Coordinates of C-alpha atoms and ligand atoms in Angstrom, one line a residue:
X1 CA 6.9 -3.8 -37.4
X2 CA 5.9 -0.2 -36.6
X3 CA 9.9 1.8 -35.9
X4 CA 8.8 4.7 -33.4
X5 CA 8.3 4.3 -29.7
X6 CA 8.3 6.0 -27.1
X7 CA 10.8 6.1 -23.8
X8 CA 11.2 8.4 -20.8
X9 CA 8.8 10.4 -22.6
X10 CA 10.7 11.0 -26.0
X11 CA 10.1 9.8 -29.5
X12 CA 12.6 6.8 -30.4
X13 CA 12.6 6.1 -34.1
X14 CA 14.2 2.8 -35.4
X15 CA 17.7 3.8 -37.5
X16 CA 20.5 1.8 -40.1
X17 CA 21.0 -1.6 -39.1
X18 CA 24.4 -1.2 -37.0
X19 CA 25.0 -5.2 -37.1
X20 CA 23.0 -8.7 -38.2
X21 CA 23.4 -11.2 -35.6
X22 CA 22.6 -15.4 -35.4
X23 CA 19.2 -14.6 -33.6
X24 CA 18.6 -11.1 -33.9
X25 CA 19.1 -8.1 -35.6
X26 CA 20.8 -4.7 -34.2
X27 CA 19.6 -1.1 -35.1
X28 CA 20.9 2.1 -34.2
X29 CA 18.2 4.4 -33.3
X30 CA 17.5 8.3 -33.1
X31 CA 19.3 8.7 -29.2
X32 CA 23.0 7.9 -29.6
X33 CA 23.0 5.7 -26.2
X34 CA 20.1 3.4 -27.3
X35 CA 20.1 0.5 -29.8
X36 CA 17.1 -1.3 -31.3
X37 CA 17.1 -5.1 -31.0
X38 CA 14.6 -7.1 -33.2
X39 CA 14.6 -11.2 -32.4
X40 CA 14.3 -13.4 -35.0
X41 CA 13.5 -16.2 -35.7
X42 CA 16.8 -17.6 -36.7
X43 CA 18.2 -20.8 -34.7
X44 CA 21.7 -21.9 -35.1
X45 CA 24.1 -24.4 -33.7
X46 CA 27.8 -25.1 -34.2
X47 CA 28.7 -21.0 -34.2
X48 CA 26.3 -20.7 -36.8
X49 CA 27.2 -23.2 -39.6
X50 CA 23.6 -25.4 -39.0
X51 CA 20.9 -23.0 -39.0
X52 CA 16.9 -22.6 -39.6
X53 CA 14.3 -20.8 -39.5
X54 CA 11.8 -21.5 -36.7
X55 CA 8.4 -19.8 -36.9
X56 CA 7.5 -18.0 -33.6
X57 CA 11.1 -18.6 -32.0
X58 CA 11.3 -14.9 -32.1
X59 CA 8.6 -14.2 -29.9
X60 CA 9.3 -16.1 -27.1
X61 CA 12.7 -15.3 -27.0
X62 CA 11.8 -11.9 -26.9
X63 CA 9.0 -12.7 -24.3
X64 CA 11.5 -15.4 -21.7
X65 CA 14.3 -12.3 -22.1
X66 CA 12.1 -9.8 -20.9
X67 CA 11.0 -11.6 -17.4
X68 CA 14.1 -12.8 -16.5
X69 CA 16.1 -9.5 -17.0
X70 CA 13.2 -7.7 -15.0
X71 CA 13.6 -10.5 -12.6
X72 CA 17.2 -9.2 -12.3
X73 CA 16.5 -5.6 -11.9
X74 CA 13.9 -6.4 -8.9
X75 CA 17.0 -7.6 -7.5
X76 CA 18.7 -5.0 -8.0
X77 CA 21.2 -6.5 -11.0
X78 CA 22.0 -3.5 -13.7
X79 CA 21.5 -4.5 -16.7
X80 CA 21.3 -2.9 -20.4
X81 CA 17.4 -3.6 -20.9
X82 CA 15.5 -0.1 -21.3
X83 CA 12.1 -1.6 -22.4
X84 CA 10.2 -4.3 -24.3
X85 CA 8.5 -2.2 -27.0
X86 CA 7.0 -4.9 -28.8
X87 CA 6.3 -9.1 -29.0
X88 CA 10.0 -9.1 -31.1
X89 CA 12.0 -5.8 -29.9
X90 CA 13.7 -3.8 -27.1
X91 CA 14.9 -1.0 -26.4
X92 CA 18.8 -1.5 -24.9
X93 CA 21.0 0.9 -23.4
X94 CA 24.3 0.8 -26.1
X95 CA 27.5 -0.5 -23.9
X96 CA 31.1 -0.8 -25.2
X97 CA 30.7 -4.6 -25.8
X98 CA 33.6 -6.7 -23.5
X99 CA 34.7 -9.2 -26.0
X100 CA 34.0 -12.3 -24.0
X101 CA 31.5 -14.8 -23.2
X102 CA 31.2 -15.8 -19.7
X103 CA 29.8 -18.9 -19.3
X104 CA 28.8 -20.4 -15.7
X105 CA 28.0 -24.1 -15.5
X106 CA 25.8 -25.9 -12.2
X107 CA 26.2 -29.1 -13.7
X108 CA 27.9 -30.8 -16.5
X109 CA 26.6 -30.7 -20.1
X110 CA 27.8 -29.9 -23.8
X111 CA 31.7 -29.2 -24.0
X112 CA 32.4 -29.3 -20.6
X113 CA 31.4 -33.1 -20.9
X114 CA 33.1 -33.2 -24.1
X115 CA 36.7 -31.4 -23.0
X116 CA 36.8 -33.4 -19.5
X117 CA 35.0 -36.5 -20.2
X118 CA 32.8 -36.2 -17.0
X119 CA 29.4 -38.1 -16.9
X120 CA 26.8 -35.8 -17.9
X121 CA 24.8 -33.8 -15.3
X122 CA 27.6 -33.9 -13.2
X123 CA 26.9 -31.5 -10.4
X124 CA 30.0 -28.6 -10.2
X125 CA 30.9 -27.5 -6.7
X126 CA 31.8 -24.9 -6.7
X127 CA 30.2 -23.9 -9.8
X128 CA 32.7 -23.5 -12.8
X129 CA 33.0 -20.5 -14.6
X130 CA 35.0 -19.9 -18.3
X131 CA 35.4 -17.0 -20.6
X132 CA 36.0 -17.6 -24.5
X133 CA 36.9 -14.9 -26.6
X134 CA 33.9 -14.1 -29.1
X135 CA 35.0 -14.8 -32.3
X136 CA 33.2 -16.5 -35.0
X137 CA 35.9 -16.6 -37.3
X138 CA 37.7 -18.4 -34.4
X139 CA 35.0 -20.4 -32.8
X140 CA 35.1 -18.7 -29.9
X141 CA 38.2 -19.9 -27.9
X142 CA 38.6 -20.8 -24.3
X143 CA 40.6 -17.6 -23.1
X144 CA 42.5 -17.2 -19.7
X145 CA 42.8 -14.2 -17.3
X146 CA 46.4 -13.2 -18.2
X147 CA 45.5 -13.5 -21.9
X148 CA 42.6 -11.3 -21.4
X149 CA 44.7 -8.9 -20.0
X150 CA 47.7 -9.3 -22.3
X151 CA 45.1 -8.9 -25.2
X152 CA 43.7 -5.4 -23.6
X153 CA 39.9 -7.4 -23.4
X154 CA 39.2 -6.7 -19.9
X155 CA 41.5 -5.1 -16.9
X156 CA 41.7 -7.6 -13.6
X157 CA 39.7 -5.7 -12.0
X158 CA 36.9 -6.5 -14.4
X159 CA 37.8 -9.8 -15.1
X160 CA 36.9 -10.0 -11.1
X161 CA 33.9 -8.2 -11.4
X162 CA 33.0 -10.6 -14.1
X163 CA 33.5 -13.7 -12.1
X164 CA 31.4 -11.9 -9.3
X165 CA 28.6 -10.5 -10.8
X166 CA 27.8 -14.0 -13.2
X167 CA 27.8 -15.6 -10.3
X168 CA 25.6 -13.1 -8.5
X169 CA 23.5 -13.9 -11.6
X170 CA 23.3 -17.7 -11.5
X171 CA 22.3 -17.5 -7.9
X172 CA 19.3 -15.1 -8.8
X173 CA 18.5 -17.2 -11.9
X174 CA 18.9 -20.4 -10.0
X175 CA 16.5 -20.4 -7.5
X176 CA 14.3 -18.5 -10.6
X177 CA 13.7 -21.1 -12.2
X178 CA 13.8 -24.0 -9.3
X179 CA 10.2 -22.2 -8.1
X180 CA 9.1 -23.5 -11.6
X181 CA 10.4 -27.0 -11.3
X182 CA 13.3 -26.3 -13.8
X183 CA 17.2 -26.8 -13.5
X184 CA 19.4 -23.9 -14.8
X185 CA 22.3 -26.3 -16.3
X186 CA 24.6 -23.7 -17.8
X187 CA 24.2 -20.3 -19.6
X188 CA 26.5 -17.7 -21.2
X189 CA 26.7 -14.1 -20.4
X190 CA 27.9 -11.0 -22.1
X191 CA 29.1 -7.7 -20.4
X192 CA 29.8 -4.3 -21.3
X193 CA 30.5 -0.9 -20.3
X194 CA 28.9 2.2 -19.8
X195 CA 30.8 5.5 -20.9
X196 CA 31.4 5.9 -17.0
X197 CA 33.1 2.7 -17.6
X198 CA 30.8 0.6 -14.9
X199 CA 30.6 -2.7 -16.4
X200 CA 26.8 -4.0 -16.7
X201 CA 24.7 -6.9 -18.3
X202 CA 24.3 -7.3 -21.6
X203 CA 22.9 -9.3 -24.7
X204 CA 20.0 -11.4 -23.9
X205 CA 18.6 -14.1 -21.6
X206 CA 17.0 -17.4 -23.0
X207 CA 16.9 -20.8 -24.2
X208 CA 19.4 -19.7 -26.5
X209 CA 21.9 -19.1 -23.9
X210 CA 21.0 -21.2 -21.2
X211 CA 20.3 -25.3 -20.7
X212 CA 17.3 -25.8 -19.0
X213 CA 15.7 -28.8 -17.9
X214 CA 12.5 -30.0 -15.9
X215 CA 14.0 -31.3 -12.4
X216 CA 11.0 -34.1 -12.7
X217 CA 12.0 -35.6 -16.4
X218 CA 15.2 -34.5 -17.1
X219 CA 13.6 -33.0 -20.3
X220 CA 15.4 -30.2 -22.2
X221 CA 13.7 -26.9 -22.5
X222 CA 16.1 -25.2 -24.3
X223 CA 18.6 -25.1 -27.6
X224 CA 19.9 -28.7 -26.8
X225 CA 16.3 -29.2 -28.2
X226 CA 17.5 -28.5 -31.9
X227 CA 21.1 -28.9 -31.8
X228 CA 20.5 -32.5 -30.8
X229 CA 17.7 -33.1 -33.0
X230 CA 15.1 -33.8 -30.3
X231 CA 11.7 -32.6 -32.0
X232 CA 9.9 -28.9 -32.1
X233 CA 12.5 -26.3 -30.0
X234 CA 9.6 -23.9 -29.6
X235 CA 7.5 -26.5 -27.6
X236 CA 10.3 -26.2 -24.5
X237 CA 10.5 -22.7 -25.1
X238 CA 6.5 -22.3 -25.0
X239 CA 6.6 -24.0 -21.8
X240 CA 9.5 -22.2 -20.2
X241 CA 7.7 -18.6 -20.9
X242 CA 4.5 -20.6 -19.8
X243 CA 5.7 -21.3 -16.4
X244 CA 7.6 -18.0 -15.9
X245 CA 4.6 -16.1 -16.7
X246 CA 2.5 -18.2 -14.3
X247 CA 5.3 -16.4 -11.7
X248 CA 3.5 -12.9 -12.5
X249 CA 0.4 -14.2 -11.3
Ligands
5GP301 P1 28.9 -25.2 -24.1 O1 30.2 -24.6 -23.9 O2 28.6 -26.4 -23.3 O3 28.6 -25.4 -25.6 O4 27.8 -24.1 -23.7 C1 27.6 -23.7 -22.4 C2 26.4 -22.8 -22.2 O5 26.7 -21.5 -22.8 C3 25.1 -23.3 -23.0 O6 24.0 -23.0 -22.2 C4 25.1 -22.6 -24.3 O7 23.8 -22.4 -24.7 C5 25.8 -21.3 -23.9 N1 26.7 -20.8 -25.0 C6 28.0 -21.1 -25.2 N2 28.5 -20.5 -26.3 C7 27.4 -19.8 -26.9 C8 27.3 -19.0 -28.1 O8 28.2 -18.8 -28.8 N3 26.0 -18.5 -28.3 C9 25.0 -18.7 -27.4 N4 23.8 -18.2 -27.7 N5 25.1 -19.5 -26.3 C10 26.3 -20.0 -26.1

């Protein structure tokens, strides 16, 4: 993997590894406000206590990320995306991480069937949306406004602006992915803020983070692909990126 690119017209050289996550790996780089993300090829379940190595998984998340956060941006979503530098990396603007995944759920699928005993593929109106505190160590628990708060996490004003913009997001993503004949199920987010303290988009966006499925067979496309045991995850992945791509026609 070559470590120097190029962006706004200066040199970015690759730095230290600043932290080694599930699926990819995080590198501090020459400019103070821009990190180096490298995807690998790493797939995990169960908050990383199953995992394997999946040739090529890498690439396609790198690939799927790339569209949909330019996707966003064409609608005029800010997000921390700077510039797909090569078929594993990017080039990401560095945020102060909110400590919180935000997930937003269309219909009903994984722990939300499991928690409320719901049928599966339950549609959710109006769409239900939950924050857990990122913690491995704790399994990322479900965590409420007033804890947020309490815990200094997020103010009220951005737990509002969280609730607002991921559902901004789901709308854009939504109708995305319905002009390729594929359901967005449910997808986490992650947020953080700019030294201005504006809270943006963060972390990535793909089959990693999201349940997809193909609104003719009901076939996964996504992660529920390996955590379930259902055959070759880069197969739904391939044709995910396949069908977005077709979208840049
Ligand atoms: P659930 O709460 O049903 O397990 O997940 C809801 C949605 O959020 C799914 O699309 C799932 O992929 C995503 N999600 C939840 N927690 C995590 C996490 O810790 N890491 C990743 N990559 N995605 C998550």
């Amino acid at each position: 993997m070559n470590n120097v690119t190029d962006y706004n017209n200066q040199t970015i050289t690759r730095g230290d590894l600043k932290y080694q996550g599930k699926a990819k790996s995080v590198y501090w780089t020459s400019q103070a406000d821009i990190l180096w993300l490298h995807d690998t090829n790493q797939a995990t379940a169960l908050n990383g206590k199953v995992h394997e190595n999946i040739s090529d998984k890498g690439r396609l998340n790198s690939a799927i990320s790339y569209l949909l956060f330019k996707h966003l941006h064409q609608h005029g979503v800010a997000t921390h995306y700077l510039k797909h530098i090569s078929e594993t990396d990017e080039l990401v603007e560095k945020l102060d991480i909110i400590p919180v995944e935000v997930v937003v759920r269309n219909f009903a699928s994984g722990h939300f069937v499991s928690r409320f005993g719901v049928a599966s593929m339950t549609e959710l109106t109006p769409i239900v949306q939950e924050f857990y505190y990122k913690s491995d160590a704790l399994d990322d628990p479900f965590i409420n406004d007033s804890q947020l708060i309490a815990l200094h996490y997020a103010t009220a004003e951005e737990i509002k602006s969280l609730r607002l913009k991921s559902a901004e997001i789901n709308d854009i993503l939504r109708r995305r992915f319905a002009e390729i004949n594929i359901e967005l199920i449910d997808f986490k987010l992650e947020f953080g803020r700019r030294a201005d303290g504006n809270m943006i988009l963060a972390d990535e966006l793909s089959p990693d983070n999201m349940r997809l499925v193909d609104k003719t067979s009901g076939q996964s496309l996504d992660k529920d692909i390996f955590r379930q045991h259902k055959g070759d995850l880069t197969v739904g992945y391939r044709e995910v990126l396949q069908r977005l791509e077709k979208l840049e026609k």
